[in-house]
mmCIF file of C-alpha atoms and ligand atoms in Angstrom:
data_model
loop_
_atom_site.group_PDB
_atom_site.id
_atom_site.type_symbol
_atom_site.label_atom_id
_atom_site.label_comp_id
_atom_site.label_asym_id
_atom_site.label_seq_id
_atom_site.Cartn_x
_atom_site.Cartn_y
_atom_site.Cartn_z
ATOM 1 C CA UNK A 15 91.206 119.628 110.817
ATOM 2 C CA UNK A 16 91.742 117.467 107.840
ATOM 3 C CA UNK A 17 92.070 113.406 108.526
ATOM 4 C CA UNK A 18 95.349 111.715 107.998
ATOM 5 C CA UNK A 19 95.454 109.799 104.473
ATOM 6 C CA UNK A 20 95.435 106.323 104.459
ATOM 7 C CA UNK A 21 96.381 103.740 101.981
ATOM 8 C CA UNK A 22 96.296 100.079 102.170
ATOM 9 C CA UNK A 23 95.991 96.845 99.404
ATOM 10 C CA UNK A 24 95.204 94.025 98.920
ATOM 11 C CA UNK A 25 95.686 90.987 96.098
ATOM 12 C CA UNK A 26 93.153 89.508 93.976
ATOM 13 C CA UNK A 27 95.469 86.664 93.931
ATOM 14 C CA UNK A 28 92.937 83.684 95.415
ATOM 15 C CA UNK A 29 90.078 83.367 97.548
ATOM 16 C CA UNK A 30 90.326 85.826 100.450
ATOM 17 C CA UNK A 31 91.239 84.196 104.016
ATOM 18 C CA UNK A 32 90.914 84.233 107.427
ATOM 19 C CA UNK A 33 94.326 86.008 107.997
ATOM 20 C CA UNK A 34 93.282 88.983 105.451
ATOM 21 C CA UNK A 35 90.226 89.731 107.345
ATOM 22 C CA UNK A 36 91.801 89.911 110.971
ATOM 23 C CA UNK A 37 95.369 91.054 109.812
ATOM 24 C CA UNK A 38 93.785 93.573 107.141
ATOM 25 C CA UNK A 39 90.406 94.128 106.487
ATOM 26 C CA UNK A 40 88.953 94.088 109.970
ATOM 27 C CA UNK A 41 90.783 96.609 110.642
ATOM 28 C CA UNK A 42 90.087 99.039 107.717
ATOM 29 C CA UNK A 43 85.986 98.488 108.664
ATOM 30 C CA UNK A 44 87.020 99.536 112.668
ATOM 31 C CA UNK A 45 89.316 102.924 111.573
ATOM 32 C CA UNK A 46 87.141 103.987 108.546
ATOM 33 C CA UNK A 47 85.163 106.925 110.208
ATOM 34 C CA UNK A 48 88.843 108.183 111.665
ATOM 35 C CA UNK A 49 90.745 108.614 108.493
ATOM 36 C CA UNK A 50 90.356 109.409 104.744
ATOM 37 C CA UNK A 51 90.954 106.072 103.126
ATOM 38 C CA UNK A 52 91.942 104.216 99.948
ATOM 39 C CA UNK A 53 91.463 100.653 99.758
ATOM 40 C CA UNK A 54 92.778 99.429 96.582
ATOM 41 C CA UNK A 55 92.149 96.199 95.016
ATOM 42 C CA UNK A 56 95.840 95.706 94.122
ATOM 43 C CA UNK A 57 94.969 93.534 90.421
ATOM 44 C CA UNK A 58 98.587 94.842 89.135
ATOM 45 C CA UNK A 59 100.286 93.336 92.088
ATOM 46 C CA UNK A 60 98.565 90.162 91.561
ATOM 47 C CA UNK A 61 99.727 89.677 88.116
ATOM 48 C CA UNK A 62 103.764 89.770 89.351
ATOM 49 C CA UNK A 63 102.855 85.831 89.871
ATOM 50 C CA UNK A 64 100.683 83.502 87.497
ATOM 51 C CA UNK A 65 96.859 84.382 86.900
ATOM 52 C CA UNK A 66 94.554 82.168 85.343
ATOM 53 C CA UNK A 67 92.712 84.650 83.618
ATOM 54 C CA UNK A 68 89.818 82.428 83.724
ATOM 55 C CA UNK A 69 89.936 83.173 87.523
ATOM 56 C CA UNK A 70 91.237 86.362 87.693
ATOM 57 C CA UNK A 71 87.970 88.572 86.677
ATOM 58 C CA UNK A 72 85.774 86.496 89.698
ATOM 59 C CA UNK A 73 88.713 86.938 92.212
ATOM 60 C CA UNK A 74 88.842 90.659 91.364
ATOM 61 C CA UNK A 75 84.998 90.873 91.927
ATOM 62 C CA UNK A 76 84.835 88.505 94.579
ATOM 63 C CA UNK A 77 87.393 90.325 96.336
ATOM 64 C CA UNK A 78 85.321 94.148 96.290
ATOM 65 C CA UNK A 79 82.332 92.311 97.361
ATOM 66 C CA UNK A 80 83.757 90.790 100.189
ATOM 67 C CA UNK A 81 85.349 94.612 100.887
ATOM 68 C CA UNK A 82 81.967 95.858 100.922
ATOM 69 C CA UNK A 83 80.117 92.954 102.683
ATOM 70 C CA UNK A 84 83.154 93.217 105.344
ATOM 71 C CA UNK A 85 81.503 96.685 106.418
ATOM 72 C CA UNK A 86 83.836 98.800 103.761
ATOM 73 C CA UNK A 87 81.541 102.276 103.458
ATOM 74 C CA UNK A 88 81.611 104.269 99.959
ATOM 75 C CA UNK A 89 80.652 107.459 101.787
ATOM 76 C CA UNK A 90 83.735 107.060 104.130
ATOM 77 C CA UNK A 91 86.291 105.817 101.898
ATOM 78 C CA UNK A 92 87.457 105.241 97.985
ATOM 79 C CA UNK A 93 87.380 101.215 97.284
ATOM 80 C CA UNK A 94 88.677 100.421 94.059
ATOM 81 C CA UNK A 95 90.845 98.452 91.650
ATOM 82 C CA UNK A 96 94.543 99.370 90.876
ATOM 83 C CA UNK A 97 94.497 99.168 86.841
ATOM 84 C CA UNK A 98 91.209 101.248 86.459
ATOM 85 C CA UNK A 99 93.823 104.198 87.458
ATOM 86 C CA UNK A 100 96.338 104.013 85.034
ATOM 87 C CA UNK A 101 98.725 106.694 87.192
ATOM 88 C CA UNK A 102 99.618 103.977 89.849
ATOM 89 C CA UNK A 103 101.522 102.380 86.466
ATOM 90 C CA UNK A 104 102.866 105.765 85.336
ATOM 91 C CA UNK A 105 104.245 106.780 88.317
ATOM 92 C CA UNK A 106 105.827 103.191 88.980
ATOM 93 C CA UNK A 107 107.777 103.912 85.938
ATOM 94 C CA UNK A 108 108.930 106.951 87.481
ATOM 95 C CA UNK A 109 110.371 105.583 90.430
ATOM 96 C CA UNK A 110 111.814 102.842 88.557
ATOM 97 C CA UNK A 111 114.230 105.425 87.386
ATOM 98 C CA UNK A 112 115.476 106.239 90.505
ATOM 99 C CA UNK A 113 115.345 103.329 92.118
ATOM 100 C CA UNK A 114 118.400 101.421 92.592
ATOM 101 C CA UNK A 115 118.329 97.584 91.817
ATOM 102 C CA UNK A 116 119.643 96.374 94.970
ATOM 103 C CA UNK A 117 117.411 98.020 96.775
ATOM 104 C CA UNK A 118 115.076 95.931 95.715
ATOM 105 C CA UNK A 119 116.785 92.316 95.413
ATOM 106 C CA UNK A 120 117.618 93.159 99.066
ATOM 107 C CA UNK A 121 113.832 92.639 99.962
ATOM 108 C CA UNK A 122 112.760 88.814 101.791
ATOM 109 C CA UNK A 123 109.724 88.556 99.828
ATOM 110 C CA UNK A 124 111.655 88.474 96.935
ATOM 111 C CA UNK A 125 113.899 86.511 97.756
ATOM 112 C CA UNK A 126 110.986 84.131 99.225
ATOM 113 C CA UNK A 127 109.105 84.231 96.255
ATOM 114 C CA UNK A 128 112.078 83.690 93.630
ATOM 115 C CA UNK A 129 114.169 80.943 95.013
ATOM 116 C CA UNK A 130 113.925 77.827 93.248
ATOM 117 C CA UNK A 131 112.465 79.444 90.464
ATOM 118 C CA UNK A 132 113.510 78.654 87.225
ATOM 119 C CA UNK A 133 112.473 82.087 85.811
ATOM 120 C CA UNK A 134 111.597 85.270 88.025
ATOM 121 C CA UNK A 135 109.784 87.869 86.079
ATOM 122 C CA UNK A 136 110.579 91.811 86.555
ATOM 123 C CA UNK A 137 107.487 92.437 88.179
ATOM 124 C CA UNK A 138 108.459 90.290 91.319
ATOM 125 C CA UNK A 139 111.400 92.116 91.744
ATOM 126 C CA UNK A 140 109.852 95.405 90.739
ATOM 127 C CA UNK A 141 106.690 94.508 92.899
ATOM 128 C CA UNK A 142 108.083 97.510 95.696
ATOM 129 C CA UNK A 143 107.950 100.027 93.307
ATOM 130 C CA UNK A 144 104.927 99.659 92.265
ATOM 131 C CA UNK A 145 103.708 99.691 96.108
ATOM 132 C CA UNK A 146 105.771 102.614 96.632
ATOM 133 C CA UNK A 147 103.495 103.873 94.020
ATOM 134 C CA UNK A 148 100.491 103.605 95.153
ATOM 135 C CA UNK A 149 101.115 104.971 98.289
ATOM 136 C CA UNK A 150 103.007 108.095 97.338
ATOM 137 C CA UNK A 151 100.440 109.186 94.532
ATOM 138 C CA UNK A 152 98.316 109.820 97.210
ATOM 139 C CA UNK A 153 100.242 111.207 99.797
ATOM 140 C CA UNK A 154 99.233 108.500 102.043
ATOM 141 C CA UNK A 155 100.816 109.231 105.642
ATOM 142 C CA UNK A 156 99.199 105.667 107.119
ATOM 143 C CA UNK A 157 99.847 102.093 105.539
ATOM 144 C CA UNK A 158 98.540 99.589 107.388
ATOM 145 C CA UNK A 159 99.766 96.234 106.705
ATOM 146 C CA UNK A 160 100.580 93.140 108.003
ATOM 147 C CA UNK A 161 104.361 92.590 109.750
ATOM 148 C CA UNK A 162 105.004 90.760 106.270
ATOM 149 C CA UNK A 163 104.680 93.931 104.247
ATOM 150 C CA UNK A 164 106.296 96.172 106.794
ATOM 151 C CA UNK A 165 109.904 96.391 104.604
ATOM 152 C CA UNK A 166 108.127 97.656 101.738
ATOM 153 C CA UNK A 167 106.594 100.259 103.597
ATOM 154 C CA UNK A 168 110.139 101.038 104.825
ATOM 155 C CA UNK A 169 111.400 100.984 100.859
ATOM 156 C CA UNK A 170 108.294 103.612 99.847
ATOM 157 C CA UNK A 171 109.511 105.664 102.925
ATOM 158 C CA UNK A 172 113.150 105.629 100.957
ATOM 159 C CA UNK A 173 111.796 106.020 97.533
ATOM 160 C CA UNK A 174 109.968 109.096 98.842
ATOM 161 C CA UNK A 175 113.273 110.647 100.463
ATOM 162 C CA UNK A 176 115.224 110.078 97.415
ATOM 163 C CA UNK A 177 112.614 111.190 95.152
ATOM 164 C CA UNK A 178 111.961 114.442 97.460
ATOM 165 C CA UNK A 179 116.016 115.439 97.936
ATOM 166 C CA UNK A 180 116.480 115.109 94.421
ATOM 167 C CA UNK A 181 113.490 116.791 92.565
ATOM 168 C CA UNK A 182 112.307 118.760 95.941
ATOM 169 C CA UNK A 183 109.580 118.237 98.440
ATOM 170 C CA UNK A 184 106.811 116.030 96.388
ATOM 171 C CA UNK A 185 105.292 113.178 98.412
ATOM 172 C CA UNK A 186 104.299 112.940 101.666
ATOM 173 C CA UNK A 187 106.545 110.141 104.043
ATOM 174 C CA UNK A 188 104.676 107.146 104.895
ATOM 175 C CA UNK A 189 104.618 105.176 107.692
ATOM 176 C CA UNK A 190 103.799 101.434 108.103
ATOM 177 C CA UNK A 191 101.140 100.785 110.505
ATOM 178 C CA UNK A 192 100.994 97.192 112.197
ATOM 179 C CA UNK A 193 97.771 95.927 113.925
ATOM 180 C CA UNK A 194 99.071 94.514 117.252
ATOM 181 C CA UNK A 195 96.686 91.768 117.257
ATOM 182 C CA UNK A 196 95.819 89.381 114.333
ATOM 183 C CA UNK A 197 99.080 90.687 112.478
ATOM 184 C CA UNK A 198 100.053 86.807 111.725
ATOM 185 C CA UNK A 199 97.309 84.002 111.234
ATOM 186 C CA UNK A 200 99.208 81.053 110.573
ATOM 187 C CA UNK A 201 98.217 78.218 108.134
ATOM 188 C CA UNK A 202 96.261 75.346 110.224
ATOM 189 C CA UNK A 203 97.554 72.908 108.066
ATOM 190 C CA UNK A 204 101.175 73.994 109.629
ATOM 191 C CA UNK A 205 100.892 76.738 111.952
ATOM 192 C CA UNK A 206 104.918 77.667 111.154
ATOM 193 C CA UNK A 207 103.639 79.343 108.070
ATOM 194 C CA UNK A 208 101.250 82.161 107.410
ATOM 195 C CA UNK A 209 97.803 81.601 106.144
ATOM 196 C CA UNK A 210 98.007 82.715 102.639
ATOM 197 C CA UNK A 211 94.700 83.079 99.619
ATOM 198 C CA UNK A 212 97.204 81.704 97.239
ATOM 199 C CA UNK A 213 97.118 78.574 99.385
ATOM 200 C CA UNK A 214 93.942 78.462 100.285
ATOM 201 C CA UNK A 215 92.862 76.269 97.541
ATOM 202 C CA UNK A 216 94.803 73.380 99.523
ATOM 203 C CA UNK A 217 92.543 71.188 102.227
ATOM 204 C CA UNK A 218 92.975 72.190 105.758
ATOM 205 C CA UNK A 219 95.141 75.119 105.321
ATOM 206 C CA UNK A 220 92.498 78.128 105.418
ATOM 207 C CA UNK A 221 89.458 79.614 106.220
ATOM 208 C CA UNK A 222 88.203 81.240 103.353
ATOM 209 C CA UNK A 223 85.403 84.276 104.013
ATOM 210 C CA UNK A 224 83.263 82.496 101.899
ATOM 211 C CA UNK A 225 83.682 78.985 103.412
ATOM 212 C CA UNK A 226 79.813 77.574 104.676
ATOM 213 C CA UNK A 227 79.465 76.987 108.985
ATOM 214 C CA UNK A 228 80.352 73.353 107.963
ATOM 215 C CA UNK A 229 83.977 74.149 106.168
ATOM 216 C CA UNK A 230 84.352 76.479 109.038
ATOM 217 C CA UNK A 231 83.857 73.413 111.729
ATOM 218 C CA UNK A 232 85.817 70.513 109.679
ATOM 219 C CA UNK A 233 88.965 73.257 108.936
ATOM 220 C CA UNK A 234 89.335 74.546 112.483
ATOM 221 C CA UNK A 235 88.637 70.550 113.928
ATOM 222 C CA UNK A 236 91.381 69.210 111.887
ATOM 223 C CA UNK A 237 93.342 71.948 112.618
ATOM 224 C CA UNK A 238 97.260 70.750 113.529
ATOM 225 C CA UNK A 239 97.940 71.040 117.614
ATOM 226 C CA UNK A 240 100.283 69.571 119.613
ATOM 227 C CA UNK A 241 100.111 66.351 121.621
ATOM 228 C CA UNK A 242 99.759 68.263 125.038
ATOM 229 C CA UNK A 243 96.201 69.398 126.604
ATOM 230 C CA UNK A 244 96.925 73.034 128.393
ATOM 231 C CA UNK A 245 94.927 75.865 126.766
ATOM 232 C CA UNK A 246 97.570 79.156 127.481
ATOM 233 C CA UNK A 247 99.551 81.277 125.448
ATOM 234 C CA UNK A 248 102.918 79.897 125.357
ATOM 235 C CA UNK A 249 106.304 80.742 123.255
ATOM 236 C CA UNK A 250 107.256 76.803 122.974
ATOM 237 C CA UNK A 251 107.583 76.091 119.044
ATOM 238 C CA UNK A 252 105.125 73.235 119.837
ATOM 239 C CA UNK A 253 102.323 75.382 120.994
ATOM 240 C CA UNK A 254 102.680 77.406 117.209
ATOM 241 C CA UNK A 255 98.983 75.785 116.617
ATOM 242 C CA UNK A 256 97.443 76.307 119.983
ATOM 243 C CA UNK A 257 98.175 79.870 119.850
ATOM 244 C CA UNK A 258 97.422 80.350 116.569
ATOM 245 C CA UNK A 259 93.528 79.271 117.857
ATOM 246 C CA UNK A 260 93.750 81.359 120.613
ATOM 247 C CA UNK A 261 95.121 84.263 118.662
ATOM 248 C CA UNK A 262 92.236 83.957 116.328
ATOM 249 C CA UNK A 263 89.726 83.154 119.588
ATOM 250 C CA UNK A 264 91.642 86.562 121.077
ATOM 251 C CA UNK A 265 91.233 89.390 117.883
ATOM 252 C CA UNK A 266 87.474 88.239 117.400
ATOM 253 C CA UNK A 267 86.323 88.147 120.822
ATOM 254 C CA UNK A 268 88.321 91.533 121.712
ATOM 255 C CA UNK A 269 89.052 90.063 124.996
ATOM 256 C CA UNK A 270 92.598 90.457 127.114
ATOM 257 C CA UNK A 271 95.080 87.524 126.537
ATOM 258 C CA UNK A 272 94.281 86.392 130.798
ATOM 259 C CA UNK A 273 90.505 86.312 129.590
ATOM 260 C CA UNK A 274 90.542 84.330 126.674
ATOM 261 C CA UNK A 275 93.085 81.717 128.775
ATOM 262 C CA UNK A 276 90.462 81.976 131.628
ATOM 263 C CA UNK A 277 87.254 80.533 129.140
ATOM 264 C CA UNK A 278 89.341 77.237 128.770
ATOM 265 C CA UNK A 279 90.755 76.486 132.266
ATOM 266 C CA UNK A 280 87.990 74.039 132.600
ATOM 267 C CA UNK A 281 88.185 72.467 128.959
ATOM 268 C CA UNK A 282 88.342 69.330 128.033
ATOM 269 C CA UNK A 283 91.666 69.303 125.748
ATOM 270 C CA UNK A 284 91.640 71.171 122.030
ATOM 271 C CA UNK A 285 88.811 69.307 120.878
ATOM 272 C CA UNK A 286 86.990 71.997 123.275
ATOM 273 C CA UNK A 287 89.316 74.853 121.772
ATOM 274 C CA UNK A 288 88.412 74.027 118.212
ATOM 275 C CA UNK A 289 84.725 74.549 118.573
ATOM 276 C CA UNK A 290 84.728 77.329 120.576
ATOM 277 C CA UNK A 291 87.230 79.357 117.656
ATOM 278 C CA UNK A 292 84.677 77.529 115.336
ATOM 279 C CA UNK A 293 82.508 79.130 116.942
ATOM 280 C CA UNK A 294 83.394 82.786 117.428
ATOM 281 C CA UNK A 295 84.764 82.459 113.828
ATOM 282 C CA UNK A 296 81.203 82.100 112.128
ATOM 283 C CA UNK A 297 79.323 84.240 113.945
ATOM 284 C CA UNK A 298 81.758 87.002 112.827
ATOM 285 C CA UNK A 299 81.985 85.637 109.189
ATOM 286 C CA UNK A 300 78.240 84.535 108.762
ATOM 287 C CA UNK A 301 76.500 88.091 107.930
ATOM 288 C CA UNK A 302 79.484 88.975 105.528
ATOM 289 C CA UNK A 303 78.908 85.935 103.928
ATOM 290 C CA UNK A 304 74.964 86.709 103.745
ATOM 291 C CA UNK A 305 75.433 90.787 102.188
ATOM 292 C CA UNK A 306 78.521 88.925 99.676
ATOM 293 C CA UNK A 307 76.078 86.761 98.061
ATOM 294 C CA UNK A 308 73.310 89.232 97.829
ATOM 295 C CA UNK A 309 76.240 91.991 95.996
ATOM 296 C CA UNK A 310 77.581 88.863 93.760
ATOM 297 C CA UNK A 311 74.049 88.542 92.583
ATOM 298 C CA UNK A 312 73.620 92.296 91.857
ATOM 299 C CA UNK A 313 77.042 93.141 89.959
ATOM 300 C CA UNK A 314 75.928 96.326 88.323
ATOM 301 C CA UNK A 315 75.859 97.731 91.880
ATOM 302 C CA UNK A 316 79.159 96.520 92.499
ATOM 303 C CA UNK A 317 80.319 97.939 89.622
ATOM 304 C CA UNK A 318 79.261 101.235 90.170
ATOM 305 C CA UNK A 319 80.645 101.121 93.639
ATOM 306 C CA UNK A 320 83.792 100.268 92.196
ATOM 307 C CA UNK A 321 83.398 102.871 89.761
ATOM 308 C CA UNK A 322 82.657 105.711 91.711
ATOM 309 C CA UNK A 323 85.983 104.445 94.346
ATOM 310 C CA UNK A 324 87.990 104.966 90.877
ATOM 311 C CA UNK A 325 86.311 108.257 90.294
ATOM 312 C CA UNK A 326 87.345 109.897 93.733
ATOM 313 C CA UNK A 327 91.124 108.222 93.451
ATOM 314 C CA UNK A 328 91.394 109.142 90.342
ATOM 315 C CA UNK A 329 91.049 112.603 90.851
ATOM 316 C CA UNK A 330 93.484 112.854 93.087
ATOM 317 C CA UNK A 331 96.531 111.245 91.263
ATOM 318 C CA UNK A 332 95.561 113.070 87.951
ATOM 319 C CA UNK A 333 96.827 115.783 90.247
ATOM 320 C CA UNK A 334 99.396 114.400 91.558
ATOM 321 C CA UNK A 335 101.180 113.243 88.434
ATOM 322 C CA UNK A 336 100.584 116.636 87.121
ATOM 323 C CA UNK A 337 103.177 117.783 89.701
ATOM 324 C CA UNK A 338 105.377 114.813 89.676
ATOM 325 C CA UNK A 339 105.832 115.415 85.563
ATOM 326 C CA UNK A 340 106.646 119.013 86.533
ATOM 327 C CA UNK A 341 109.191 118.825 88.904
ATOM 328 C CA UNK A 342 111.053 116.147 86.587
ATOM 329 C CA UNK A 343 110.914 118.458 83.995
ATOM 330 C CA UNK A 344 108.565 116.281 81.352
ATOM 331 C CA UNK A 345 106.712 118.404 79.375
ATOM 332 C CA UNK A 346 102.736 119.315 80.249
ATOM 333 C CA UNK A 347 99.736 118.049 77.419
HETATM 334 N N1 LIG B 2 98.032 85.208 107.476
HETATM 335 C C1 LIG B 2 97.876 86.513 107.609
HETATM 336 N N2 LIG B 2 97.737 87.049 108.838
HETATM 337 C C2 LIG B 2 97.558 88.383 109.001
HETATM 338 N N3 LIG B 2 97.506 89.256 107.970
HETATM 339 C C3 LIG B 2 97.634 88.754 106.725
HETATM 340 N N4 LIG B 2 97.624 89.334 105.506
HETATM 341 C C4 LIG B 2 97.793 88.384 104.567
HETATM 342 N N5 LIG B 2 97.900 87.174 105.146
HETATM 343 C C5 LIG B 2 97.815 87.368 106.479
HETATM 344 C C6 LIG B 2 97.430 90.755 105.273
HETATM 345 O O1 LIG B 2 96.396 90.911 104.304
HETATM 346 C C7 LIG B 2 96.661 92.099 103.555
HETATM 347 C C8 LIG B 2 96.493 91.846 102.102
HETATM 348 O O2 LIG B 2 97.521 91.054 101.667
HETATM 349 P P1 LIG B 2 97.945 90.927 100.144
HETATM 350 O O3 LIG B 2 96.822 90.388 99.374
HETATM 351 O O4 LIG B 2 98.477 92.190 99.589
HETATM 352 O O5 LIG B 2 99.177 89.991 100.164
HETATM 353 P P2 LIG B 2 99.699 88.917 101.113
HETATM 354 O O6 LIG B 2 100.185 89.485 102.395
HETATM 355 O O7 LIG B 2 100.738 88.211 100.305
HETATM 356 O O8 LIG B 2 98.416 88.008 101.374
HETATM 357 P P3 LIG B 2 98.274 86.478 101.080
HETATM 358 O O9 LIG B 2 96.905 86.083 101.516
HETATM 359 O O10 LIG B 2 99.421 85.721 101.656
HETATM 360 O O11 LIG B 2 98.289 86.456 99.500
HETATM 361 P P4 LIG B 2 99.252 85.658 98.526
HETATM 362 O O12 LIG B 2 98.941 84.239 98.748
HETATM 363 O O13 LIG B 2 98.867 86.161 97.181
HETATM 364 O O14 LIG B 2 100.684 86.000 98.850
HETATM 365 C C9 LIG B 2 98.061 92.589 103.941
HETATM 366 O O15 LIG B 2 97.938 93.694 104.838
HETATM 367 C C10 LIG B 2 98.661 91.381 104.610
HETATM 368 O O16 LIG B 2 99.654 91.728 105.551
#
């Protein structure tokens, strides 16, 4: 029986965080012997905001190391970068031409992203499409994202419908896939908004993958709490930051919600809470951070790796746009 295809991205748009290794990447390492996977390195997407290019080759690099140190196995699935396979572009174009605008000014990241901007560029709004993209060229059937990502999963899914009734049956329908747990780290800086890379730059917001034991420690101490002392779950607005500890405390550990309450029944207020997340937190980031800096120092092995992902996704949407061109009736080379 063949495994279900999966494809998931992520940005090369800052240093990679806390909430992209629980929400995302955690999960990719846990599911990789269950599916056939594409992890793509989503440079294209990046570029729909501002890039220093002096910044943007290390955070593309930076990024696939971290992949790899994170547990990410070349012999289970394809790990590579979005513009080495020029068909996730061609196709975009494709889909542009059947995609109506409103479809896509409809979506909240969009309108997140472009209010109170003076000028919006056409990638932000056409940022969808080119998701819808890279999903369909490989008939991905699984997308695992985050719950922020989850309505352009639901656009690819109409992209492929309208694609499929007009031109006949061409991509396969895919369907978002949200982790229960760890599918929102929130900022600790202000635990109302998500951690995010492109913010991680800014003191006390994030933990970065790459952050030393003592970054880890001074982020998570200062992190923003309320002014109570109980240690529990709670849906009170004022216990956003206590929960966002234990959530963290929670997807780590792997333990029930009643267990992780139970380890602080006897605590001492969050000081307590801080050090144990502290805590869990490095011992799970501490080896990545050990096998990142030995495949940051060896870059001709990380570009291979990322060379040979390209190879084997490659292949597939060569064939892929083959048939696309067909059924629109575009002539073959
Ligand atoms: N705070 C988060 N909690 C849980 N999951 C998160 N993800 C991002 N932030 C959190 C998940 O990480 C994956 C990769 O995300 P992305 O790079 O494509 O874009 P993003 O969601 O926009 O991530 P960032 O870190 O917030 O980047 P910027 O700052 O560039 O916008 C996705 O599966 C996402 O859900």
């Amino acid at each position: 029986m063949s495994l279900s295809r999966v494809f998931s991205g992520i940005q090369p748009s800052g240093d990679v965080q806390l909430g992209n290794y629980l929400g995302a990447i955690k999960g990719w390492v846990d599911r990789q012997d269950e599916k056939d996977n594409f992890f793509c390195i989503v440079d294209l997407h990046a570029l729909t905001v501002y890039q220093d290019p002096n910044n943007l080759n290390h955070q593309i690099k930076s990024l696939a190391a971290i992949l790899f140190a994170a547990g990410l196995d070349p012999a289970k699935c394809s790990v590579f970068i979005q513009s080495h396979v020029k068909e996730h572009s061609e196709l975009c174009w494709l889909l542009n031409c059947i995609t109506p605008i409103g479809w896509l000014e409809r979506m909240t990241q969009y309108k997140d992203k472009s209010s109170g901007q003076e000028s919006v560029s056409t990638g932000l709004l056409d940022y969808p499409v080119l998701m819808a993209s890279d999903i369909l060229l490989y008939d991905a059937v699984e997308v695992p994202v985050g719950d922020d990502q989850k309505q352009h999963v639901e656009l690819a899914r109409d992209i492929c419908q309208r694609f499929n009734n007009i031109y006949g049956d061409t991509f396969a329908l895919p369907e978002p896939v949200i982790p229960n747990i760890g599918a929102r780290v929130m900022g600790f800086d202000n635990p109302l908004i998500k951690m995010s890379k492109s913010y991680s730059h800014i003191r006390g917001h994030a933990i970065r993958i790459i952050d030393t034991e003592d970054e880890i420690l001074r982020t998570v101490k200062r992190a923003v709490t309320d002014s109570g002392n109980e240690i529990k779950f709670s849906d009170n607005p004022d216990n956003a930051g206590v929960n966002n500890l234990l959530g963290i405390y929670k997807v780590i550990t792997g333990e029930s919600t009643k267990d992780v309450e139970s380890n602080f029944i006897n605590s001492r207020g969050y000081g307590d809470l801080k050090i144990k997340v502290a805590e869990v937190i490095i011992e799970e980031l501490q080896p990545i951070r050990k096998r990142y800096r030995d495949l940051m120092e060896n870059p001709d092995h990380l570009d291979k790796l990322l060379s040979e992902g390209a190879e084997k996704a490659r292949s597939l949407a060569e064939k892929k746009m083959e048939i696309v061109k067909n059924k629109i009736g575009l002539v073959s080379r």
